Coordinates of C-alpha atoms in Angstrom, one line a residue:
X21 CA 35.1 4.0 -49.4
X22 CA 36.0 1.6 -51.9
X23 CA 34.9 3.9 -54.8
X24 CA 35.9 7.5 -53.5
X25 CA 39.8 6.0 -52.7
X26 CA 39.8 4.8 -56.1
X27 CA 42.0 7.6 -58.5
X28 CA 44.6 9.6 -57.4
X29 CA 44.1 13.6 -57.4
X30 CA 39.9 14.1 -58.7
X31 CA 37.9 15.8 -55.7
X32 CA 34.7 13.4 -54.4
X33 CA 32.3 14.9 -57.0
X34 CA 34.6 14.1 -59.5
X35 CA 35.8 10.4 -58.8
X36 CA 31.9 9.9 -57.4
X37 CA 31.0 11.1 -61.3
X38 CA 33.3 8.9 -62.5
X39 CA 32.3 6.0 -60.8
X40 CA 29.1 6.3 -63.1
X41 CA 30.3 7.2 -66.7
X42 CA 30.6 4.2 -68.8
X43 CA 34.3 3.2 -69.4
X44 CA 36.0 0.6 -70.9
X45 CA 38.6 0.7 -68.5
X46 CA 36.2 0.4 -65.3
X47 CA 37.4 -2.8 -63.5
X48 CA 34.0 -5.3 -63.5
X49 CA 34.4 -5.2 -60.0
X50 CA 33.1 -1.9 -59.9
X51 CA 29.9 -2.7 -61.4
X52 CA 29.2 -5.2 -58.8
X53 CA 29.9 -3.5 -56.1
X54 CA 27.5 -0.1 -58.0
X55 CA 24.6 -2.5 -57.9
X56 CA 25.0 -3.6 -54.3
X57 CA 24.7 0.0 -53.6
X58 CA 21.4 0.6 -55.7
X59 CA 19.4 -2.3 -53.6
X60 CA 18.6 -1.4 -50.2
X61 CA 18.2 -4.9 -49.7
X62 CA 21.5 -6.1 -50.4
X63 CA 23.0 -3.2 -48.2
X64 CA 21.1 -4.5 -45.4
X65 CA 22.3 -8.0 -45.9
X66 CA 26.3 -7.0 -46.4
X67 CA 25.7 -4.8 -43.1
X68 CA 24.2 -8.2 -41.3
X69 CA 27.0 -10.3 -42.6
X70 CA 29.5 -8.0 -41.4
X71 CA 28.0 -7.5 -37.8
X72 CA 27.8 -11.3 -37.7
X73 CA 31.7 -11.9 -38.2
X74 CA 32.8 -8.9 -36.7
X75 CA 30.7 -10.9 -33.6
X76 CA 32.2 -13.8 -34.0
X77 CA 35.7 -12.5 -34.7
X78 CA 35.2 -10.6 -31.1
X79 CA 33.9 -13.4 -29.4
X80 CA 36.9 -15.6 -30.7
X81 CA 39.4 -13.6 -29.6
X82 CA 38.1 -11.9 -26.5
X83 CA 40.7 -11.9 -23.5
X84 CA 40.1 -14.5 -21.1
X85 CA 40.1 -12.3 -18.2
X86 CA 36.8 -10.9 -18.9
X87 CA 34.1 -11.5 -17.2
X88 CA 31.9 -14.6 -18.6
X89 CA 30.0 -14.1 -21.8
X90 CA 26.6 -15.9 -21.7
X91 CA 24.1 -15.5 -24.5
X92 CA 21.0 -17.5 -25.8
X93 CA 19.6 -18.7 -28.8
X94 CA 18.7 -16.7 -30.7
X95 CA 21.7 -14.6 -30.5
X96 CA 21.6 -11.4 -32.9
X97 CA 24.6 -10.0 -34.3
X98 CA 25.1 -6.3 -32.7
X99 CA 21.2 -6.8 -31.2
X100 CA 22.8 -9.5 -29.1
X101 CA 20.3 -10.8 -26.4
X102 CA 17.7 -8.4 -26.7
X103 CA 14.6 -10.8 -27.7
X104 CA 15.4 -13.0 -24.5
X105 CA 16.1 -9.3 -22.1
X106 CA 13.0 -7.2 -24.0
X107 CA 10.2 -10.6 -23.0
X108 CA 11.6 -11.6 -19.7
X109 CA 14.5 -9.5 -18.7
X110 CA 14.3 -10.9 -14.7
X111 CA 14.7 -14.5 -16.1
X112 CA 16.9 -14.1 -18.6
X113 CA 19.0 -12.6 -16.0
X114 CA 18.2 -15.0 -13.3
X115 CA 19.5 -18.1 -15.9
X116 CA 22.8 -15.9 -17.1
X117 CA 23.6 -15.5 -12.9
X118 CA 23.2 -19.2 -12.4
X119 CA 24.6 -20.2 -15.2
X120 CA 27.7 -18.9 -14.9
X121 CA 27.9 -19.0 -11.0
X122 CA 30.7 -16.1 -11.3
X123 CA 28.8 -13.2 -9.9
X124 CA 29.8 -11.5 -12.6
X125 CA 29.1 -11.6 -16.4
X126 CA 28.1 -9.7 -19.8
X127 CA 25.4 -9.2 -22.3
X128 CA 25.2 -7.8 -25.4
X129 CA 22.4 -5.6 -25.9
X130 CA 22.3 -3.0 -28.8
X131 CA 26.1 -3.2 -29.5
X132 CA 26.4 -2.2 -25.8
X133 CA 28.3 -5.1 -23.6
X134 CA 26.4 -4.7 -20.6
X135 CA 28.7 -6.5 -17.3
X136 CA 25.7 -7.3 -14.5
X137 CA 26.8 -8.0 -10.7
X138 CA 25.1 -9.8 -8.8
X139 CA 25.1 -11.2 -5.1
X140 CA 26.3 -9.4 -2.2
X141 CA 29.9 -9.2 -3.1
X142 CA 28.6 -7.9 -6.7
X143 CA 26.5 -5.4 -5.6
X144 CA 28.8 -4.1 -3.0
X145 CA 31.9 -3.8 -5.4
X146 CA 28.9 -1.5 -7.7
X147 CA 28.1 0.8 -5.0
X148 CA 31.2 1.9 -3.1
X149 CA 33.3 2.5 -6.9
X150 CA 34.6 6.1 -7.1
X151 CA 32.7 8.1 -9.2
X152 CA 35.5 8.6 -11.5
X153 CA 36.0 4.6 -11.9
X154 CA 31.9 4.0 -12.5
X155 CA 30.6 7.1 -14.0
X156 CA 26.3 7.6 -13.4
X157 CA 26.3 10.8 -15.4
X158 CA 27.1 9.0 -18.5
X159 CA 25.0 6.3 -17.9
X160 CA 21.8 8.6 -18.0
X161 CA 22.8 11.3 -20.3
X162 CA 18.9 10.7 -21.5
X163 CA 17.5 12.6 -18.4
X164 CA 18.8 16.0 -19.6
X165 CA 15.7 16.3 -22.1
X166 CA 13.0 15.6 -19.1
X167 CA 15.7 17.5 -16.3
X168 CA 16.8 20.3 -18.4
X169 CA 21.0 20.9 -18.8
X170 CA 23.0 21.4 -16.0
X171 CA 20.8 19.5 -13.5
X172 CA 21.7 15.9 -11.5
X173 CA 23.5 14.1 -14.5
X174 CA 24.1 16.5 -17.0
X175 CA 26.8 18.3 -14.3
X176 CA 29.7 17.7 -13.4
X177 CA 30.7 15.8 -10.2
X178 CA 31.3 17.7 -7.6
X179 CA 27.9 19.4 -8.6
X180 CA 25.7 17.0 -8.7
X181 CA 26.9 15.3 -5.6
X182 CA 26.2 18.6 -3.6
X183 CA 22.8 18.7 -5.5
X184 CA 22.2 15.2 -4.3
X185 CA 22.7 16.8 -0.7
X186 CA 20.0 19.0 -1.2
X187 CA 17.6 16.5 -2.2
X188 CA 18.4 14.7 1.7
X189 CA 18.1 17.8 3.7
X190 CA 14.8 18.4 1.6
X191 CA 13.0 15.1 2.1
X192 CA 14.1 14.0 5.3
X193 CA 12.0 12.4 8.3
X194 CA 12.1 15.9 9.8
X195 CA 10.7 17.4 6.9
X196 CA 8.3 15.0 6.9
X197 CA 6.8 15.7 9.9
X198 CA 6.0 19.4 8.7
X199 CA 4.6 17.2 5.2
X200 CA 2.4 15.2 7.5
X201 CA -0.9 17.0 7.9
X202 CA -0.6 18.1 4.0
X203 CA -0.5 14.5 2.9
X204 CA -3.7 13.6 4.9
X205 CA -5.3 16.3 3.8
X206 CA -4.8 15.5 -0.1
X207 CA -6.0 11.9 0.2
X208 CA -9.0 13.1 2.1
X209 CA -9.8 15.5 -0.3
X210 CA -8.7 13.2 -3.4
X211 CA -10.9 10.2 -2.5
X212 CA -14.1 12.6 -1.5
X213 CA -14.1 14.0 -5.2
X214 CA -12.6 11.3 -6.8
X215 CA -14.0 8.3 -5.4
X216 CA -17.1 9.3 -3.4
X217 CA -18.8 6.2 -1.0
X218 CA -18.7 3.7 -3.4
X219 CA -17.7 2.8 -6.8
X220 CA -14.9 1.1 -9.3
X221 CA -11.8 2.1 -10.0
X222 CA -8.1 1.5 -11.2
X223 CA -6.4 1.8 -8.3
X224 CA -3.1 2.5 -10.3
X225 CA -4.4 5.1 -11.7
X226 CA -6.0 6.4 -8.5
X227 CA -2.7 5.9 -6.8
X228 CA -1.0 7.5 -9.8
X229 CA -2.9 10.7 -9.3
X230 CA -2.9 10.9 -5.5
X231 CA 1.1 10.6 -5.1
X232 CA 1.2 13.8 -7.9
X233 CA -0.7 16.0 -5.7
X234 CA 0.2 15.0 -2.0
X235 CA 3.8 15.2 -4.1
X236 CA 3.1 18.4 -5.3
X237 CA 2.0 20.2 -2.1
X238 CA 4.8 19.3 0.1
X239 CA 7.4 19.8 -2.4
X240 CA 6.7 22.2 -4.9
X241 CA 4.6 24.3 -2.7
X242 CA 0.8 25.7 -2.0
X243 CA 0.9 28.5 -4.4
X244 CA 1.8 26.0 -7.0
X245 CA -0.4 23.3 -5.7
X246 CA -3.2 25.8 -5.9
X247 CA -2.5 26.7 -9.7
X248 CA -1.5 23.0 -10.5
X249 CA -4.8 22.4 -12.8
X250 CA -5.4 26.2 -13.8
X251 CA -1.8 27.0 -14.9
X252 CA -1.8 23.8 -17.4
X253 CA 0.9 22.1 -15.0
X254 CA -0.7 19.4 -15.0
X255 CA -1.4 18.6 -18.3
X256 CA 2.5 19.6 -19.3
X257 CA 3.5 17.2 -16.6
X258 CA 2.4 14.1 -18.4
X259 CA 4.9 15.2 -21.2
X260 CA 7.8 14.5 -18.4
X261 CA 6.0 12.0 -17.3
X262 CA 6.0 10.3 -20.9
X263 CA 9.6 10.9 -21.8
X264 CA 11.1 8.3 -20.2
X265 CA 11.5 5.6 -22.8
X266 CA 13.8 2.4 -22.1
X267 CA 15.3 3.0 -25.7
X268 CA 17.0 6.1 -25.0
X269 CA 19.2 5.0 -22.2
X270 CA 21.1 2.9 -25.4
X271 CA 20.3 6.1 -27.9
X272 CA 19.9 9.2 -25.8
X273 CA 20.9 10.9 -29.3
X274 CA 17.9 9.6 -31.3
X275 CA 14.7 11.6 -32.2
X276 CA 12.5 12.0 -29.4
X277 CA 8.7 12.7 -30.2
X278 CA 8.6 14.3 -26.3
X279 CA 11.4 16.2 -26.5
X280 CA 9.7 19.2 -27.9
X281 CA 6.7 18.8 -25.7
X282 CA 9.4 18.5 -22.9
X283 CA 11.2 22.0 -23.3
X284 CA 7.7 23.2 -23.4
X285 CA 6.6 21.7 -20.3
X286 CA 10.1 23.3 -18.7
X287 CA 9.7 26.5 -19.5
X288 CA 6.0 26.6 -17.8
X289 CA 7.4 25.2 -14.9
X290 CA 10.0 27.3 -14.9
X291 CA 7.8 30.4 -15.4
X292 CA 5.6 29.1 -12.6
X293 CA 8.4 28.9 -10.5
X294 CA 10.6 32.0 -11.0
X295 CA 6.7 34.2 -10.3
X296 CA 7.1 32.2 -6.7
X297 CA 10.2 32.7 -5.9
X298 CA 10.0 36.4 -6.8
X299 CA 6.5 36.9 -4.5
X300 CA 8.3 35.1 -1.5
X301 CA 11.3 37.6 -1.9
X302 CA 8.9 40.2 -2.4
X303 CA 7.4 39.7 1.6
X304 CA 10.1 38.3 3.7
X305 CA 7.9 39.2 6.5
X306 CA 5.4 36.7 5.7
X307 CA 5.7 32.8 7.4
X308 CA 8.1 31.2 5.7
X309 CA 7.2 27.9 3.7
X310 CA 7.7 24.6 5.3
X311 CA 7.7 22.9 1.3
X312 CA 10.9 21.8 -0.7
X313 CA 10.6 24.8 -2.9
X314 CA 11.9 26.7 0.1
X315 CA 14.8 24.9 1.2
X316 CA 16.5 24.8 -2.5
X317 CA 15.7 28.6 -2.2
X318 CA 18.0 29.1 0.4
X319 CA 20.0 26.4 -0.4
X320 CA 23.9 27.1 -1.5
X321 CA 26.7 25.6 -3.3
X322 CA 30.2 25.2 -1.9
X323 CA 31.0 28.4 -3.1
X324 CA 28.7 30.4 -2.0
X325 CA 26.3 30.4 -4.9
X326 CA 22.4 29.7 -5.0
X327 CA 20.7 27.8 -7.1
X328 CA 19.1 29.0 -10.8
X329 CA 16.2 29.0 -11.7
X330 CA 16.5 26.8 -14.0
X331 CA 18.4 24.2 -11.8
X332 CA 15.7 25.0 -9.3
X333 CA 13.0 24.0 -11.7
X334 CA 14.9 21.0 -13.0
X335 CA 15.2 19.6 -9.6
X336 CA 11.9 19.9 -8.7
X337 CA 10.4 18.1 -11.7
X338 CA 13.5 15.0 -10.7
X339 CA 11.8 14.8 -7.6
X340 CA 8.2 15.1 -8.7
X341 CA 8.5 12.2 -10.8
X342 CA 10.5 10.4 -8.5
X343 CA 8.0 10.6 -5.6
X344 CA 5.2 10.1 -8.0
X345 CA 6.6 7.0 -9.7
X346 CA 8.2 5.0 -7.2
X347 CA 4.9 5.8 -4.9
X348 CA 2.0 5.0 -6.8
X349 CA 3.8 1.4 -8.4
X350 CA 5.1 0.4 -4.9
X351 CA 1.4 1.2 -3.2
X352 CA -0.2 -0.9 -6.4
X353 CA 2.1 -3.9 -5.8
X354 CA 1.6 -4.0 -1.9
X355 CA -1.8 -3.8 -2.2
X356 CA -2.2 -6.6 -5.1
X357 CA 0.1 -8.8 -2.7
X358 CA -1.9 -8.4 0.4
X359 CA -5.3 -8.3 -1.3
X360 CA -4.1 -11.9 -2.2
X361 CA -2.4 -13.1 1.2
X362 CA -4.9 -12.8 3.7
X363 CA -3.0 -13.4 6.9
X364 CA -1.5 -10.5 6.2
X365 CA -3.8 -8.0 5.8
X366 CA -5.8 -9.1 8.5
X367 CA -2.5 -8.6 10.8
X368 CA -2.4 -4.9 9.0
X369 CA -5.5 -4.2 9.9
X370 CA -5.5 -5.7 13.4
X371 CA -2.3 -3.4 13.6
X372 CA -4.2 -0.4 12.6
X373 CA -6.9 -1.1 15.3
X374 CA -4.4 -1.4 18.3
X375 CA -2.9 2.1 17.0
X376 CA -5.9 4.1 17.2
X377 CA -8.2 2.1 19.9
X378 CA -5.7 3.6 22.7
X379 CA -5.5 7.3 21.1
X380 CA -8.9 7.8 19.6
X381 CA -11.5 6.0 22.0
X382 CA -14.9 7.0 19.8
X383 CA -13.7 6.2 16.3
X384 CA -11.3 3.1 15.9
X385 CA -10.1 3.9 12.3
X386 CA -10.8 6.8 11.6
X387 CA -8.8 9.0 13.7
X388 CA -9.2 12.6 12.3
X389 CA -5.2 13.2 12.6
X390 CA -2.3 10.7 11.8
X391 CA 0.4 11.7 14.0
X392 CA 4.5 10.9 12.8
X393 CA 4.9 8.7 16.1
X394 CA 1.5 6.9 15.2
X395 CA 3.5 6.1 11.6
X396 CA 6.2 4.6 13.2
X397 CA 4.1 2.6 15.0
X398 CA 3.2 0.5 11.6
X399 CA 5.6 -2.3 12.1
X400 CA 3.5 -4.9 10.2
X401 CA 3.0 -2.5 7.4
X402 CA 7.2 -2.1 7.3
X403 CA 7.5 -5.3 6.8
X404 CA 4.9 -5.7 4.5
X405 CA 6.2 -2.5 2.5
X406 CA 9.7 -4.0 2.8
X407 CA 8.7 -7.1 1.0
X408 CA 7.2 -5.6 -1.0
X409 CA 10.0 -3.3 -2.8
X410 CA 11.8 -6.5 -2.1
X411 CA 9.8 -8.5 -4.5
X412 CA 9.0 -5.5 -7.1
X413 CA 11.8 -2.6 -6.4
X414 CA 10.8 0.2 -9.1
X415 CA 13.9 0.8 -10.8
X416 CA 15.0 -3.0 -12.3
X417 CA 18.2 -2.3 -13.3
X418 CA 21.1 0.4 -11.9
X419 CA 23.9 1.3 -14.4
X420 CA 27.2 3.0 -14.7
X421 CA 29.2 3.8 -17.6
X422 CA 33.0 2.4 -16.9
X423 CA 35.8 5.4 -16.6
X424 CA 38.3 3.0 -15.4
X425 CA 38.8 -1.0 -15.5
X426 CA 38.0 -2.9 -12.4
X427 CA 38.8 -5.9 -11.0
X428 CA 36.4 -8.2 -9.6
X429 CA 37.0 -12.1 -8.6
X430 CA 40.0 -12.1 -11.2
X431 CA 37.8 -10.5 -14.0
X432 CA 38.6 -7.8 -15.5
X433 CA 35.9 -4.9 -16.6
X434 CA 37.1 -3.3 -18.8
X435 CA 36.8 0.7 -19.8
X436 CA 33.3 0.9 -22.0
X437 CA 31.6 -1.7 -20.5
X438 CA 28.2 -0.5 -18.5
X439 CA 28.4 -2.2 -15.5
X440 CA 24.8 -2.5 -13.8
X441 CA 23.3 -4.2 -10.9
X442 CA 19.4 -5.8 -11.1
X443 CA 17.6 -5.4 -7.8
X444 CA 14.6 -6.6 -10.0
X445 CA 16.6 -10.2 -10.6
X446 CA 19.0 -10.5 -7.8
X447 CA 16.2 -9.8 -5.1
X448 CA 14.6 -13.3 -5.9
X449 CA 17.9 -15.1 -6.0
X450 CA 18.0 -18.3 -3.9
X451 CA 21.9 -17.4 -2.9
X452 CA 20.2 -14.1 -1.5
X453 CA 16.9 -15.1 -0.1
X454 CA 16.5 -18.9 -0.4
X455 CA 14.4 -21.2 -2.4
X456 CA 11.3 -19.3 -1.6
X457 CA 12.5 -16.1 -2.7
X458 CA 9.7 -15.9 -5.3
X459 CA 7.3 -16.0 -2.5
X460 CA 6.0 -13.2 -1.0
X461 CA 6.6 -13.3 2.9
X462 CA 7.1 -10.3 4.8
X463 CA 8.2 -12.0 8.5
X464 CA 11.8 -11.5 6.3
X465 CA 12.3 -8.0 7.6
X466 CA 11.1 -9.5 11.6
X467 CA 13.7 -8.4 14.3
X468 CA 14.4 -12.7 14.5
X469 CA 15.4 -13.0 10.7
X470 CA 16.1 -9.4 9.5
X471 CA 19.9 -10.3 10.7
X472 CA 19.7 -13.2 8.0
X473 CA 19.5 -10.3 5.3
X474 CA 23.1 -10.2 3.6
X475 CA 24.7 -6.8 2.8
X476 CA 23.4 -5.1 0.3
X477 CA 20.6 -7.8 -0.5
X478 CA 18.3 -5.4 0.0
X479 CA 18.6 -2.4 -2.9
X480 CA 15.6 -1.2 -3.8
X481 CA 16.4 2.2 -3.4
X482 CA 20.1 1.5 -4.4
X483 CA 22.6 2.1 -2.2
X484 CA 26.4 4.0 -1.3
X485 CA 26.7 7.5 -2.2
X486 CA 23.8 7.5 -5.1
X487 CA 21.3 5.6 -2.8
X488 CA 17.7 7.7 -3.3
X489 CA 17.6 10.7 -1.4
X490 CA 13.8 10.6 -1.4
X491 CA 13.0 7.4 0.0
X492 CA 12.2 8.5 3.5
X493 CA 9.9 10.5 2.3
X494 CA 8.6 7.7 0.0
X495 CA 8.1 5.8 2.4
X496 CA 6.5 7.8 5.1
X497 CA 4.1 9.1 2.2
X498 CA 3.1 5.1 1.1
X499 CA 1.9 4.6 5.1
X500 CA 0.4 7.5 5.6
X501 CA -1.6 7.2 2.5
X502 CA -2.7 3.7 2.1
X503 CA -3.3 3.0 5.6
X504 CA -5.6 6.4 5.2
X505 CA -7.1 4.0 2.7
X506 CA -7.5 1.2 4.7
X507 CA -8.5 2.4 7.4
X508 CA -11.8 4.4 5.3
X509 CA -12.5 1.6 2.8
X510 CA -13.4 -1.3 1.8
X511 CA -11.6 -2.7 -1.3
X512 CA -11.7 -5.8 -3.3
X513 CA -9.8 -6.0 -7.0
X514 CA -12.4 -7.4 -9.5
X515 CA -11.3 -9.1 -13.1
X516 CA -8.4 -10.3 -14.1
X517 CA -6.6 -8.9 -10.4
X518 CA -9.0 -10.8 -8.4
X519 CA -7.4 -14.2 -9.8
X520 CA -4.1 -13.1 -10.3
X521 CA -1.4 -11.0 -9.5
X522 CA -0.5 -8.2 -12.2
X523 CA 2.4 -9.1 -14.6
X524 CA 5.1 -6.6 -14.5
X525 CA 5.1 -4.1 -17.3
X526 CA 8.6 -3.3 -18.5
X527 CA 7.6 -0.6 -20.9
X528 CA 8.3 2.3 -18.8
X529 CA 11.9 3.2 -16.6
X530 CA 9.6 2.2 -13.7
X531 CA 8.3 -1.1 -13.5
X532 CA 4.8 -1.0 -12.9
X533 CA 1.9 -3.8 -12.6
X534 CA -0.2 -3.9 -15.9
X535 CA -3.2 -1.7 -15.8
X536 CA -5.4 -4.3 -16.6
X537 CA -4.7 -5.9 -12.8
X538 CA -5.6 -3.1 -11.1
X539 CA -9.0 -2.3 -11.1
X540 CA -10.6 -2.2 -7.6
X541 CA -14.5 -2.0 -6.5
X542 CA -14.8 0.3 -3.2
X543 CA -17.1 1.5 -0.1
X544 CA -16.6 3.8 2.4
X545 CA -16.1 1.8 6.1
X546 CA -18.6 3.4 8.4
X547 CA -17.0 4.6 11.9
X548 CA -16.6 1.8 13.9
X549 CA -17.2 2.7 17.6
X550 CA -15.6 0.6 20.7

């Protein structure tokens, strides 16, 4: 700027010519300042000095009505605190909540200041904002390349909250019931090709794979579960699966390798899709689905309008990953934890017995049909499953871009702040669950204590107008599945997960257990008769 503002009428070219010709009447200065241009080096270092007191200067004179600052050493200008939130975001979070005992503070992260809530008062100020105050859109403009445009966030308001409604009606417990003999049918098939009667295997993985197809059929249909290999589906689903990278909800604008691979994997989907659609219209005489596909095919807007397509397609895929994610990392964790308590898998499986024994007098555990009522039976394993998502919920942090300022406990947050919660640090906060939060006890979710549990302490699946429409669904799927597993074999994790629990890989949006944690060895139970 310095060089191009220097002159009076020359164009750029001209003064930027200039600015190199030798002349006697160039000011020294200018010669300097040429050099520090010609060394990357130096460039760098100016641009570090500057981001340091432009740091400083903002930290001097910040208003004292924000909320509390708290940042370790090392501190990076305009990085901020990402070395301490990239290696142990949970702790790092836990010592900035205690530390400051507000309920309320920032971090810098990338430039961004990021204002967590925490405790009940926190969360609950978080979740019942207007839209228009704490904007979600904004906060994950990155979904739009795995989505598609004009789908969920990349709408506006009104929109997505009525495609939001769709996703409840869609995966409700009703549904479910229709869903219940498909998802039975899926893991028996999957663990007879898969597995076989005995074997090793990464139960992730395993998991990982199950939750796609069981999610498949009931959502996205049978014609498309049937062409789900053939079609290349699958194979263009692990592009979507792949494109969420942590980095791009602080640069949704930068280069992503998937991105291409992404709009590929749309427009199959999409293809796949429009040639359903079109065959169902085709017979209206034939049974009508009982799968997802079908009710965003009748489903309308406000207005009167249905649904594209392409919203149609976009959807879908939002709630295929979903399911699939949050499933197979959830299953993993609850089976780590009670693989390693064994009070409590002894009282699942006792609790499995006393199910079936009164229903299915030959076979014990192996009833050939799992019936909805029989699911809700599974007390144990909702409390086991409860603590579970307590102690590893699959999204660790929730964030909204801030519209308008707020006021919370005299603090002021201010208009460009994101304002997130962590259920993956507040849910092992002694001021929410006591000094043994880090302990893994699911009698906290009994009838005599779940009354203990303060308002929204609990937020795995988030909460207010945003909480996740699919998680009846996930949850009816995780019992029906894994105590199908149970129930037909016998498993015990071997290596480094038969000495430890798995460490939490924050690599991915979902938190999962590292890989190498997860390997199981397996043999099909024989029947047991009474």
């Amino acid at each position: 700027c310095l060089i191009l503002t220097r002159g009076s009428h020359g164009s750029r070219q001209e003064l930027f010519c200039s600015a190199r010709l030798p002349s006697p009447s160039r000011p020294r200065n200018m010669d300097a300042i040429l050099d520090l241009l010609s060394d990357p080096r130096r460039i760098a270092a100016a641009a570090f000095v500057a981001l340091a007191v432009k740091s400083l200067l903002d930290r001097l004179t910040r208003p004292k009505d924000l909320p509390p600052f708290y940042s370790e050493t090392p501190y990076i200008p305009w990085l901020g605190s990402i070395v301490q939130f990239a290696t142990g975001p949970r702790e790092f979070l836990q010592r900035a909540a205690l530390s400051t005992g507000t309920g309320c503070f920032t971090v810098q992260l990338f430039g961004k200041q990021m204002t967590f809530l925490t405790g009940s008062d926190g969360h609950a100020h978080f979740f019942k904002a207007r839209e228009n105050q704490f904007d979600i859109r904004e906060a994950y403009a990155m979904t739009v390349i795995t989505f598609g445009p004009g789908v969920c966030y990349d709408c506006p308001q009104s929109k997505m909250a009525q495609q939001f409604a769709f996703f409840k009606n869609g995966l409700s417990d009703e549904c479910f019931v229709r869903y219940m003999d498909l998802v039975q049918e899926e893991a028996a098939s999957f663990f007879e090709s898969e597995w076989g009667d005995e074997g090793e295997a990464c139960l992730l993985e395993s998991l990982s794979d199950l939750f796609t197809l069981t999610s498949s059929r009931c959502l996205l249909g049978d014609e498309i579960r049937a062409k789900w290999k053939s079609s290349g589906m699958a194979e263009h689903y692990l592009a979507l699966d792949h494109s969420f990278v942590p980095i791009l909800f602080f640069f949704p604008w930068i280069p992503n390798p998937h991105r291409n691979k992404c709009v590929t994997a749309r427009k199959l989907f999409e293809k796949m899709f429009k040639e359903t659609i079109e065959e169902r219209r085709k017979n209206p005489s034939k049974e009508k689905s009982n799968d997802f596909l079908q009710v965003l095919m009748e489903a309308k807007y406000r207005d009167g309008t249905a649904l594209t397509v392409t919203e149609i397609t976009g959807i879908m895929i939002g709630v295929l990953l979903g399911g699939q994610h949050t499933s197979n990392v959830t299953g993993t964790w609850l089976m780590s934890h009670l693989f390693k308590s064994k009070e409590w898998m002894d009282e699942i499986m006792d609790e499995q017995a006393r199910i079936f024994s009164t229903e299915n007098l030959d076979e014990t555990l192996h009833p050939a049909k799992l019936s909805f009522a029989d699911v809700q039976k599974m007390e144990v394993f909702d409390k086991a499953l409860s603590e579970a998502l307590r102690l590893h919920p699959p999204f660790f942090q929730l964030s909204r871009a801030v519209k308008i300022p707020s006021k919370f406990k005299g603090y002021n947050i201010p208009e460009g702040h994101i304002v997130n919660v962590s259920p993956g640090a507040s849910h092992r906060l002694p001021d929410l669950w006591g000094d043994d939060a880090d302990s893994f006890d699911p009698d906290r979710f009994s009838p005599e204590r779940k009354n203990d549990i303060k308002p929204y302490g609990w937020i795995p699946f988030g909460g207010g107008m945003h909480q996740c429409g699919g998680r009846k669904f996930a949850w009816n799927s995780l019992k029906v599945s894994l105590s199908w597993l149970l129930r037909n074999y016998e498993l015990e994790f071997v290596g480094k997960g038969a000495e430890e629990l798995p460490k939490e890989d924050y690599t991915t949006m979902v938190v999962a257990p590292t890989s190498s944690h997860t390997r199981v060895r397996y043999r099909r139970r024989k029947p047991s008769r009474n």
